[in-house]
Amino acid sequence: MARVDRCVVLVDAGYLLGAAASLLAGEPARSRITVDHTALIQGLRELAESDTGRPLLRIYWFDGAPDRVPQPEHRRLRVMPRVTVRLGALTRSDGRWAQKGVDAAMHAELTELARNHACSDIVLVTGDGDLLPGLMSAKEHGVAVHLWAVQAAGGDYNQSEDLVAEADERRVLDRSWITGAVRARDLGAVLAPPPAPRPEIAAILSAPLPESALAAAQERAAAGVAETVGPGGPDAAPATGTSDTPATSATSATSDPSDPSGIPVAPAAKGVPTPKDLAGLRGPGVQPPQPPGSATLRWSSDRGWIDRAGTLGEPPETASLPTLAQLTSAEQRWADREEDITTVGGDPFEVGQVFARRWMERLPENGHVQKLSTMYPRIPHRIDGELLRYAARFGLLAHKDDQIDEHDRYAIRAGFWREIDVRAAAEHAPAVE
């Protein structure tokens, strides 16, 4: 079989981005850097073709992901030309994340490419000595192996000496090359617009759970029925038939009877604004939240709300709100997928904004937006479930129990409400003559 004069690049993303983070931010945590993946792939391709003198066949990007579920960056990478993503497992042990199966996958690809004479040159971007047998096997099959390193921070050495000794060629990707696509993250900067101040949420969260609710929870637990007691549950909601965001919980805390908002406030909570203090804090067209109907807390499910009274389903005012799926045509669904893959980064706040924007743009009448605004901070069960299922596309799951991380749930709903507020405010802004 004739050997094809092409080059292939095998990238250990954990090494490349971890070493880049150490170089630019002082520690190997990838959360400390931002990456322009388009620029990075283009830079790798141009440099590989220049170094080897061969046209590129393909770039293989090896990385770890929880349960091998593609993360937002993997979803962007795998639709780029000449890029193939291979995922190993990402597991957490003793508080640290570790990749499993990435080295084995790189070794298998390296030896298979050489054995099948698929290329004449292979570029390895890695520092792991476990790839030494694969590198030696590739050389025995007549392939030239180029080993690339990331400039080490503080004079440290970040590559296996055995790999360096066996490679045919070696290059160090220095700081100037790395910064063409990678930047240290400014931890003081806000990556997404923060949600508008919602002090009434603080008031609701600070209210103590009444003894009646605790007693009810104990009774239900004794009966073997799942029950959550407190505001941190993933889908806790008051017994009004409408769903709650994680930032809300049903309580029968005291409220000011003279205030029409009926927002519960904990009597002993210091620094928590009262309903009167909240006047004027909400944006135009956005009404204060409605008071909870009782202190009963419950779980949601695809079969509807389950509560002690046995009331299922949603009230007419929420059931009349259409879901995004009902408003989306087949052509729009395809376009949404394209946008998700190519431009939506997967930040939880951004995901909530994108979902809300699409929902509002496709509504047949603006009255639906105003109706939803009056329900703040609750999101109707069907729309809320659809929102979280949409977020799951971006890997926003805690994979042990297939539940979205609590912090991410807050951010997703915050992004959703920010977009709703912006639209409601725009519709009520005075016309400029």
Short mmCIF file of C-alpha atoms in Angstrom, two decimals:
data_model
loop_
_atom_site.label_atom_id
_atom_site.label_comp_id
_atom_site.label_asym_id
_atom_site.label_seq_id
_atom_site.Cartn_x
_atom_site.Cartn_y
_atom_site.Cartn_z
CA MET A 1 0.00 0.00 0.00
CA ALA A 2 1.43 3.34 -1.04
CA ARG A 3 1.91 5.86 1.71
CA VAL A 4 -0.07 9.08 1.35
CA ASP A 5 1.94 12.28 1.74
CA ARG A 6 -0.30 14.02 4.22
CA CYS A 7 0.04 15.11 7.82
CA VAL A 8 -2.21 14.39 10.79
CA VAL A 9 -2.31 16.27 14.08
CA LEU A 10 -3.20 14.49 17.34
CA VAL A 11 -3.98 16.93 20.15
CA ASP A 12 -4.19 16.03 23.83
CA ALA A 13 -6.51 18.91 24.80
CA GLY A 14 -5.92 18.36 28.50
CA TYR A 15 -2.19 18.90 28.00
CA LEU A 16 -2.46 21.75 25.49
CA LEU A 17 -5.00 23.83 27.40
CA GLY A 18 -3.73 22.91 30.86
CA ALA A 19 -0.18 23.93 29.96
CA ALA A 20 -1.49 27.10 28.31
CA ALA A 21 -3.38 27.95 31.50
CA SER A 22 -0.23 27.41 33.56
CA LEU A 23 1.73 29.64 31.22
CA LEU A 24 -0.79 32.48 31.01
CA ALA A 25 -2.68 32.29 34.32
CA GLY A 26 -0.25 30.62 36.68
CA GLU A 27 -2.26 27.44 37.29
CA PRO A 28 -3.40 24.54 35.06
CA ALA A 29 -7.14 25.06 35.58
CA ARG A 30 -8.78 25.49 32.19
CA SER A 31 -11.41 27.69 33.81
CA ARG A 32 -8.70 30.34 34.07
CA ILE A 33 -8.47 30.82 30.30
CA THR A 34 -10.71 31.61 27.36
CA VAL A 35 -10.08 29.86 24.05
CA ASP A 36 -10.88 30.93 20.51
CA HIS A 37 -11.20 27.42 19.12
CA THR A 38 -11.53 28.59 15.53
CA ALA A 39 -8.26 30.50 15.74
CA LEU A 40 -6.58 27.64 17.60
CA ILE A 41 -7.52 25.02 15.00
CA GLN A 42 -6.49 27.31 12.16
CA GLY A 43 -3.15 27.96 13.86
CA LEU A 44 -2.52 24.25 14.36
CA ARG A 45 -3.33 23.51 10.73
CA GLU A 46 -1.10 26.24 9.31
CA LEU A 47 1.83 25.34 11.54
CA ALA A 48 1.52 21.61 10.86
CA GLU A 49 1.48 22.11 7.09
CA SER A 50 4.44 24.50 7.35
CA ASP A 51 6.52 22.20 9.58
CA THR A 52 5.85 18.98 7.68
CA GLY A 53 5.55 20.36 4.16
CA ARG A 54 2.44 18.18 3.72
CA PRO A 55 -1.23 19.07 3.34
CA LEU A 56 -3.38 18.35 6.38
CA LEU A 57 -5.53 15.25 6.39
CA ARG A 58 -7.21 15.79 9.76
CA ILE A 59 -6.85 17.14 13.29
CA TYR A 60 -7.89 14.73 16.04
CA TRP A 61 -8.92 16.47 19.26
CA PHE A 62 -8.76 14.17 22.29
CA ASP A 63 -10.40 15.34 25.48
CA GLY A 64 -12.31 14.15 28.52
CA ALA A 65 -15.98 14.83 29.32
CA PRO A 66 -18.31 13.64 32.09
CA ASP A 67 -19.89 10.39 30.89
CA ARG A 68 -18.33 11.19 27.50
CA VAL A 69 -21.12 13.70 26.85
CA PRO A 70 -19.84 16.46 24.50
CA GLN A 71 -19.47 19.82 26.21
CA PRO A 72 -20.12 23.15 24.42
CA GLU A 73 -16.52 23.44 23.20
CA HIS A 74 -16.63 19.87 21.82
CA ARG A 75 -19.86 20.63 19.98
CA ARG A 76 -18.25 23.62 18.32
CA LEU A 77 -15.07 21.74 17.45
CA ARG A 78 -16.65 18.67 15.90
CA VAL A 79 -18.48 20.67 13.22
CA MET A 80 -15.29 22.42 12.08
CA PRO A 81 -13.70 21.27 8.80
CA ARG A 82 -11.01 18.61 9.16
CA VAL A 83 -11.58 18.19 12.91
CA THR A 84 -12.56 14.94 14.62
CA VAL A 85 -13.33 14.90 18.34
CA ARG A 86 -12.60 11.82 20.42
CA LEU A 87 -13.84 11.85 24.01
CA GLY A 88 -12.68 9.90 27.01
CA ALA A 89 -14.32 9.93 30.42
CA LEU A 90 -13.84 12.70 32.95
CA THR A 91 -14.12 11.53 36.53
CA ARG A 92 -13.82 13.34 39.86
CA SER A 93 -11.70 11.83 42.62
CA ASP A 94 -10.57 13.52 45.85
CA GLY A 95 -11.92 16.81 44.60
CA ARG A 96 -9.94 16.72 41.35
CA TRP A 97 -10.98 15.92 37.78
CA ALA A 98 -9.06 13.22 35.93
CA GLN A 99 -9.25 11.99 32.33
CA LYS A 100 -9.80 8.29 31.66
CA GLY A 101 -9.27 6.63 28.31
CA VAL A 102 -7.79 9.62 26.48
CA ASP A 103 -4.25 8.24 26.31
CA ALA A 104 -5.52 4.85 25.15
CA ALA A 105 -7.58 6.47 22.40
CA MET A 106 -4.61 8.55 21.23
CA HIS A 107 -2.38 5.46 21.22
CA ALA A 108 -4.90 3.48 19.19
CA GLU A 109 -5.35 6.27 16.62
CA LEU A 110 -1.61 6.84 16.33
CA THR A 111 -0.80 3.19 15.62
CA GLU A 112 -3.79 2.70 13.32
CA LEU A 113 -2.88 5.70 11.15
CA ALA A 114 0.70 4.46 10.81
CA ARG A 115 -0.29 0.84 10.15
CA ASN A 116 -2.74 1.84 7.41
CA HIS A 117 -0.25 4.22 5.76
CA ALA A 118 -2.84 7.00 6.06
CA CYS A 119 -0.20 9.71 6.34
CA SER A 120 3.50 10.38 6.12
CA ASP A 121 3.82 12.73 9.11
CA ILE A 122 2.09 12.81 12.50
CA VAL A 123 2.19 15.79 14.82
CA LEU A 124 1.72 14.93 18.51
CA VAL A 125 0.69 17.72 20.87
CA THR A 126 1.12 15.98 24.21
CA GLY A 127 3.48 15.53 27.11
CA ASP A 128 2.39 12.12 28.34
CA GLY A 129 5.02 9.38 28.34
CA ASP A 130 2.27 6.75 28.05
CA LEU A 131 2.25 7.45 24.31
CA LEU A 132 5.85 6.31 23.91
CA PRO A 133 4.96 2.80 22.63
CA GLY A 134 2.59 4.30 20.06
CA LEU A 135 5.21 6.81 18.93
CA MET A 136 7.80 4.06 18.48
CA SER A 137 5.31 1.89 16.58
CA ALA A 138 4.53 4.76 14.20
CA LYS A 139 8.23 5.26 13.51
CA GLU A 140 8.64 1.56 12.74
CA HIS A 141 5.91 1.92 10.11
CA GLY A 142 7.87 4.68 8.40
CA VAL A 143 5.98 7.70 9.74
CA ALA A 144 7.83 10.84 10.77
CA VAL A 145 6.71 11.92 14.25
CA HIS A 146 6.75 15.61 15.19
CA LEU A 147 6.39 16.34 18.91
CA TRP A 148 5.04 19.74 19.95
CA ALA A 149 5.25 21.16 23.45
CA VAL A 150 3.67 24.19 25.10
CA GLN A 151 6.19 26.60 26.57
CA ALA A 152 6.46 25.67 30.24
CA ALA A 153 5.73 28.22 32.95
CA GLY A 154 8.54 29.25 35.29
CA GLY A 155 11.16 27.13 33.56
CA ASP A 156 9.40 23.87 34.44
CA TYR A 157 9.50 20.86 32.13
CA ASN A 158 6.08 19.64 30.99
CA GLN A 159 6.90 16.77 28.60
CA SER A 160 8.15 13.24 29.01
CA GLU A 161 11.90 13.12 28.30
CA ASP A 162 11.44 9.72 26.65
CA LEU A 163 8.96 11.24 24.19
CA VAL A 164 11.39 14.05 23.43
CA ALA A 165 14.21 11.57 22.87
CA GLU A 166 12.21 9.38 20.45
CA ALA A 167 10.50 12.12 18.39
CA ASP A 168 11.92 12.85 14.94
CA GLU A 169 11.26 16.57 15.22
CA ARG A 170 10.31 18.85 18.11
CA ARG A 171 8.78 22.30 18.37
CA VAL A 172 7.84 24.46 21.34
CA LEU A 173 4.65 26.51 21.03
CA ASP A 174 5.75 29.70 22.75
CA ARG A 175 3.73 32.36 24.52
CA SER A 176 3.33 34.52 21.42
CA TRP A 177 1.83 31.61 19.45
CA ILE A 178 -0.42 30.51 22.32
CA THR A 179 -1.84 33.99 22.86
CA GLY A 180 -3.02 34.04 19.25
CA ALA A 181 -5.95 31.90 20.40
CA VAL A 182 -5.82 31.70 24.20
CA ARG A 183 -6.23 34.45 26.78
CA ALA A 184 -6.07 34.47 30.55
CA ARG A 185 -9.53 35.01 31.93
CA ASP A 186 -10.13 38.18 33.91
CA LEU A 187 -11.81 36.74 36.97
CA GLY A 188 -13.10 40.17 37.92
CA ALA A 189 -14.91 40.60 34.62
CA VAL A 190 -18.54 39.62 34.22
CA LEU A 191 -18.79 37.13 31.35
CA ALA A 192 -22.54 37.55 30.98
CA PRO A 193 -24.77 40.45 31.98
CA PRO A 194 -25.87 39.88 35.56
CA PRO A 195 -29.59 39.53 36.14
CA ALA A 196 -31.45 42.59 37.32
CA PRO A 197 -31.58 42.97 41.12
CA ARG A 198 -34.33 40.80 42.54
CA PRO A 199 -34.43 41.60 46.26
CA GLU A 200 -37.86 40.01 46.56
CA ILE A 201 -36.22 36.63 45.96
CA ALA A 202 -34.00 37.25 48.96
CA ALA A 203 -37.11 38.03 50.96
CA ILE A 204 -38.75 34.77 49.94
CA LEU A 205 -35.63 32.70 50.58
CA SER A 206 -35.07 34.24 53.99
CA ALA A 207 -38.54 33.40 55.24
CA PRO A 208 -38.50 30.50 57.71
CA LEU A 209 -40.41 27.35 56.88
CA PRO A 210 -43.46 27.22 59.15
CA GLU A 211 -44.03 24.40 61.59
CA SER A 212 -47.09 23.27 59.65
CA ALA A 213 -44.99 22.66 56.55
CA LEU A 214 -42.37 20.77 58.50
CA ALA A 215 -45.03 18.57 60.05
CA ALA A 216 -46.54 17.90 56.62
CA ALA A 217 -43.14 17.00 55.25
CA GLN A 218 -42.51 14.55 58.08
CA GLU A 219 -45.89 12.94 57.51
CA ARG A 220 -45.22 12.54 53.81
CA ALA A 221 -41.73 11.18 54.40
CA ALA A 222 -43.17 8.60 56.78
CA ALA A 223 -45.64 7.58 54.09
CA GLY A 224 -42.77 6.97 51.67
CA VAL A 225 -43.53 9.91 49.37
CA ALA A 226 -40.59 11.96 48.08
CA GLU A 227 -40.59 15.39 49.66
CA THR A 228 -38.19 18.29 49.66
CA VAL A 229 -38.22 20.84 52.43
CA GLY A 230 -36.48 24.13 51.72
CA PRO A 231 -35.68 26.47 48.88
CA GLY A 232 -32.78 24.47 47.46
CA GLY A 233 -34.82 21.70 45.83
CA PRO A 234 -34.48 21.51 42.07
CA ASP A 235 -38.15 21.91 41.25
CA ALA A 236 -39.89 22.99 44.43
CA ALA A 237 -43.16 24.84 43.88
CA PRO A 238 -46.07 26.22 45.88
CA ALA A 239 -49.44 24.48 45.79
CA THR A 240 -50.91 26.90 43.32
CA GLY A 241 -50.55 24.65 40.27
CA THR A 242 -47.73 26.78 38.84
CA SER A 243 -44.11 25.79 38.99
CA ASP A 244 -41.38 27.61 40.85
CA THR A 245 -37.83 28.38 39.94
CA PRO A 246 -35.20 27.08 42.36
CA ALA A 247 -34.99 30.59 43.78
CA THR A 248 -38.46 30.32 45.25
CA SER A 249 -40.14 28.17 47.88
CA ALA A 250 -43.61 28.06 49.33
CA THR A 251 -43.87 29.41 52.83
CA SER A 252 -46.52 30.90 55.00
CA ALA A 253 -44.20 33.55 56.35
CA THR A 254 -45.63 36.81 57.51
CA SER A 255 -46.39 39.49 54.94
CA ASP A 256 -47.54 43.06 55.12
CA PRO A 257 -51.36 42.92 54.78
CA SER A 258 -51.41 46.50 53.52
CA ASP A 259 -49.12 45.69 50.63
CA PRO A 260 -50.81 44.31 47.47
CA SER A 261 -47.79 42.28 46.38
CA GLY A 262 -48.18 39.86 49.27
CA ILE A 263 -44.47 39.03 49.22
CA PRO A 264 -43.61 36.96 52.29
CA VAL A 265 -40.89 38.41 54.47
CA ALA A 266 -39.17 36.75 57.37
CA PRO A 267 -39.80 38.79 60.51
CA ALA A 268 -36.32 38.18 61.88
CA ALA A 269 -34.40 38.51 58.62
CA LYS A 270 -32.00 41.40 58.89
CA GLY A 271 -31.19 43.42 55.82
CA VAL A 272 -33.97 41.83 53.77
CA PRO A 273 -36.18 44.41 52.02
CA THR A 274 -39.85 44.50 52.84
CA PRO A 275 -42.50 44.54 50.11
CA LYS A 276 -42.77 48.32 50.48
CA ASP A 277 -39.01 48.61 50.00
CA LEU A 278 -39.33 46.76 46.70
CA ALA A 279 -41.64 49.32 45.10
CA GLY A 280 -40.21 50.67 41.89
CA LEU A 281 -37.36 48.12 41.71
CA ARG A 282 -38.92 46.02 38.96
CA GLY A 283 -38.73 46.99 35.32
CA PRO A 284 -41.64 48.50 33.38
CA GLY A 285 -44.44 46.10 32.66
CA VAL A 286 -43.18 43.49 35.11
CA GLN A 287 -45.52 42.88 37.98
CA PRO A 288 -44.54 41.73 41.48
CA PRO A 289 -44.74 38.00 42.19
CA GLN A 290 -47.98 36.56 43.40
CA PRO A 291 -48.19 35.27 46.98
CA PRO A 292 -47.84 31.52 47.42
CA GLY A 293 -51.07 29.70 48.05
CA SER A 294 -49.86 27.45 50.86
CA ALA A 295 -46.80 26.07 52.55
CA THR A 296 -46.89 22.73 50.74
CA LEU A 297 -43.75 21.82 48.80
CA ARG A 298 -43.63 19.09 46.17
CA TRP A 299 -41.64 17.59 43.33
CA SER A 300 -42.44 18.04 39.66
CA SER A 301 -42.51 15.30 37.08
CA ASP A 302 -43.44 14.83 33.44
CA ARG A 303 -46.81 13.60 34.61
CA GLY A 304 -47.66 16.91 36.27
CA TRP A 305 -47.51 18.30 39.76
CA ILE A 306 -48.08 15.90 42.63
CA ASP A 307 -49.30 17.36 45.88
CA ARG A 308 -51.18 16.30 48.98
CA ALA A 309 -54.48 17.63 47.67
CA GLY A 310 -54.12 15.47 44.55
CA THR A 311 -54.47 18.42 42.19
CA LEU A 312 -52.70 17.78 38.91
CA GLY A 313 -52.03 19.97 35.93
CA GLU A 314 -51.79 23.74 35.65
CA PRO A 315 -54.30 26.55 36.06
CA PRO A 316 -55.84 28.05 32.89
CA GLU A 317 -53.70 31.20 32.99
CA THR A 318 -50.49 29.15 32.65
CA ALA A 319 -51.85 26.31 30.54
CA SER A 320 -52.73 28.83 27.83
CA LEU A 321 -49.08 29.80 27.35
CA PRO A 322 -47.64 27.96 24.33
CA THR A 323 -44.36 26.08 24.58
CA LEU A 324 -41.42 26.82 22.31
CA ALA A 325 -41.93 23.47 20.57
CA GLN A 326 -45.51 24.45 19.69
CA LEU A 327 -44.27 27.74 18.23
CA THR A 328 -41.38 26.29 16.22
CA SER A 329 -41.59 25.06 12.65
CA ALA A 330 -39.41 22.31 11.21
CA GLU A 331 -37.29 24.92 9.39
CA GLN A 332 -36.85 26.94 12.57
CA ARG A 333 -35.92 23.82 14.51
CA TRP A 334 -33.16 23.10 12.03
CA ALA A 335 -31.94 26.72 12.19
CA ASP A 336 -32.00 26.59 16.01
CA ARG A 337 -29.77 23.54 15.98
CA GLU A 338 -27.33 25.25 13.65
CA GLU A 339 -27.21 28.29 15.92
CA ASP A 340 -26.75 26.13 19.01
CA ILE A 341 -23.83 24.27 17.47
CA THR A 342 -22.04 27.22 15.91
CA THR A 343 -22.71 30.30 18.04
CA VAL A 344 -24.24 29.44 21.44
CA GLY A 345 -21.39 28.93 23.86
CA GLY A 346 -23.30 26.98 26.49
CA ASP A 347 -22.95 29.41 29.40
CA PRO A 348 -26.05 28.75 31.57
CA PHE A 349 -27.09 32.41 31.64
CA GLU A 350 -26.71 32.64 27.85
CA VAL A 351 -28.70 29.43 27.34
CA GLY A 352 -31.63 30.89 29.28
CA GLN A 353 -31.48 34.09 27.24
CA VAL A 354 -31.43 32.28 23.90
CA PHE A 355 -34.41 30.12 24.85
CA ALA A 356 -36.44 33.14 26.03
CA ARG A 357 -35.56 35.16 22.93
CA ARG A 358 -36.77 32.44 20.59
CA TRP A 359 -39.94 31.92 22.60
CA MET A 360 -40.82 35.61 22.61
CA GLU A 361 -39.98 36.18 18.94
CA ARG A 362 -42.39 33.42 17.90
CA LEU A 363 -45.32 34.32 20.10
CA PRO A 364 -48.44 35.16 18.09
CA GLU A 365 -49.40 37.92 20.55
CA ASN A 366 -47.49 40.10 22.99
CA GLY A 367 -50.00 39.53 25.76
CA HIS A 368 -48.30 36.20 26.54
CA VAL A 369 -45.13 38.02 27.59
CA GLN A 370 -47.07 40.24 29.99
CA LYS A 371 -48.93 37.25 31.37
CA LEU A 372 -45.68 35.44 32.05
CA SER A 373 -44.15 38.55 33.63
CA THR A 374 -46.86 38.63 36.27
CA MET A 375 -45.87 35.13 37.37
CA TYR A 376 -42.30 36.09 38.24
CA PRO A 377 -40.35 34.39 39.74
CA ARG A 378 -42.30 31.25 38.87
CA ILE A 379 -42.03 29.69 35.41
CA PRO A 380 -44.96 27.53 34.23
CA HIS A 381 -44.16 23.87 34.55
CA ARG A 382 -44.27 22.98 30.84
CA ILE A 383 -42.11 25.93 29.79
CA ASP A 384 -39.70 25.42 32.67
CA GLY A 385 -39.27 21.73 31.85
CA GLU A 386 -38.69 22.56 28.20
CA LEU A 387 -36.11 25.18 29.20
CA LEU A 388 -34.15 22.70 31.31
CA ARG A 389 -34.31 20.02 28.61
CA TYR A 390 -32.94 22.57 26.17
CA ALA A 391 -30.11 23.39 28.60
CA ALA A 392 -29.26 19.69 28.86
CA ARG A 393 -28.13 19.79 25.21
CA PHE A 394 -25.13 21.81 26.32
CA GLY A 395 -23.88 19.32 28.88
CA LEU A 396 -25.32 21.30 31.79
CA LEU A 397 -25.97 18.14 33.78
CA ALA A 398 -24.63 16.68 36.97
CA HIS A 399 -24.29 13.22 35.47
CA LYS A 400 -24.64 11.18 38.63
CA ASP A 401 -28.36 11.80 38.86
CA ASP A 402 -29.11 13.50 35.53
CA GLN A 403 -30.07 16.69 37.33
CA ILE A 404 -28.88 20.12 36.29
CA ASP A 405 -26.47 21.60 38.80
CA GLU A 406 -28.19 23.91 41.27
CA HIS A 407 -25.96 26.87 40.43
CA ASP A 408 -26.59 26.34 36.72
CA ARG A 409 -30.35 26.17 37.29
CA TYR A 410 -30.25 29.57 38.95
CA ALA A 411 -28.21 30.98 36.05
CA ILE A 412 -30.46 29.42 33.39
CA ARG A 413 -33.62 30.88 34.90
CA ALA A 414 -31.89 34.21 35.57
CA GLY A 415 -30.98 34.46 31.87
CA PHE A 416 -34.55 33.56 30.93
CA TRP A 417 -36.06 36.26 33.15
CA ARG A 418 -33.51 38.86 32.05
CA GLU A 419 -34.63 38.41 28.45
CA ILE A 420 -38.30 38.55 29.46
CA ASP A 421 -37.68 41.77 31.39
CA VAL A 422 -35.89 43.37 28.46
CA ARG A 423 -38.78 42.61 26.12
CA ALA A 424 -41.41 43.75 28.61
CA ALA A 425 -39.52 46.99 29.25
CA ALA A 426 -39.10 47.64 25.53
CA GLU A 427 -42.81 47.21 24.88
CA HIS A 428 -43.68 49.70 27.62
CA ALA A 429 -41.03 52.28 26.76
CA PRO A 430 -42.53 55.62 25.67
CA ALA A 431 -42.44 56.21 21.94
CA VAL A 432 -39.85 58.73 20.75
CA GLU A 433 -41.36 61.42 18.61
#
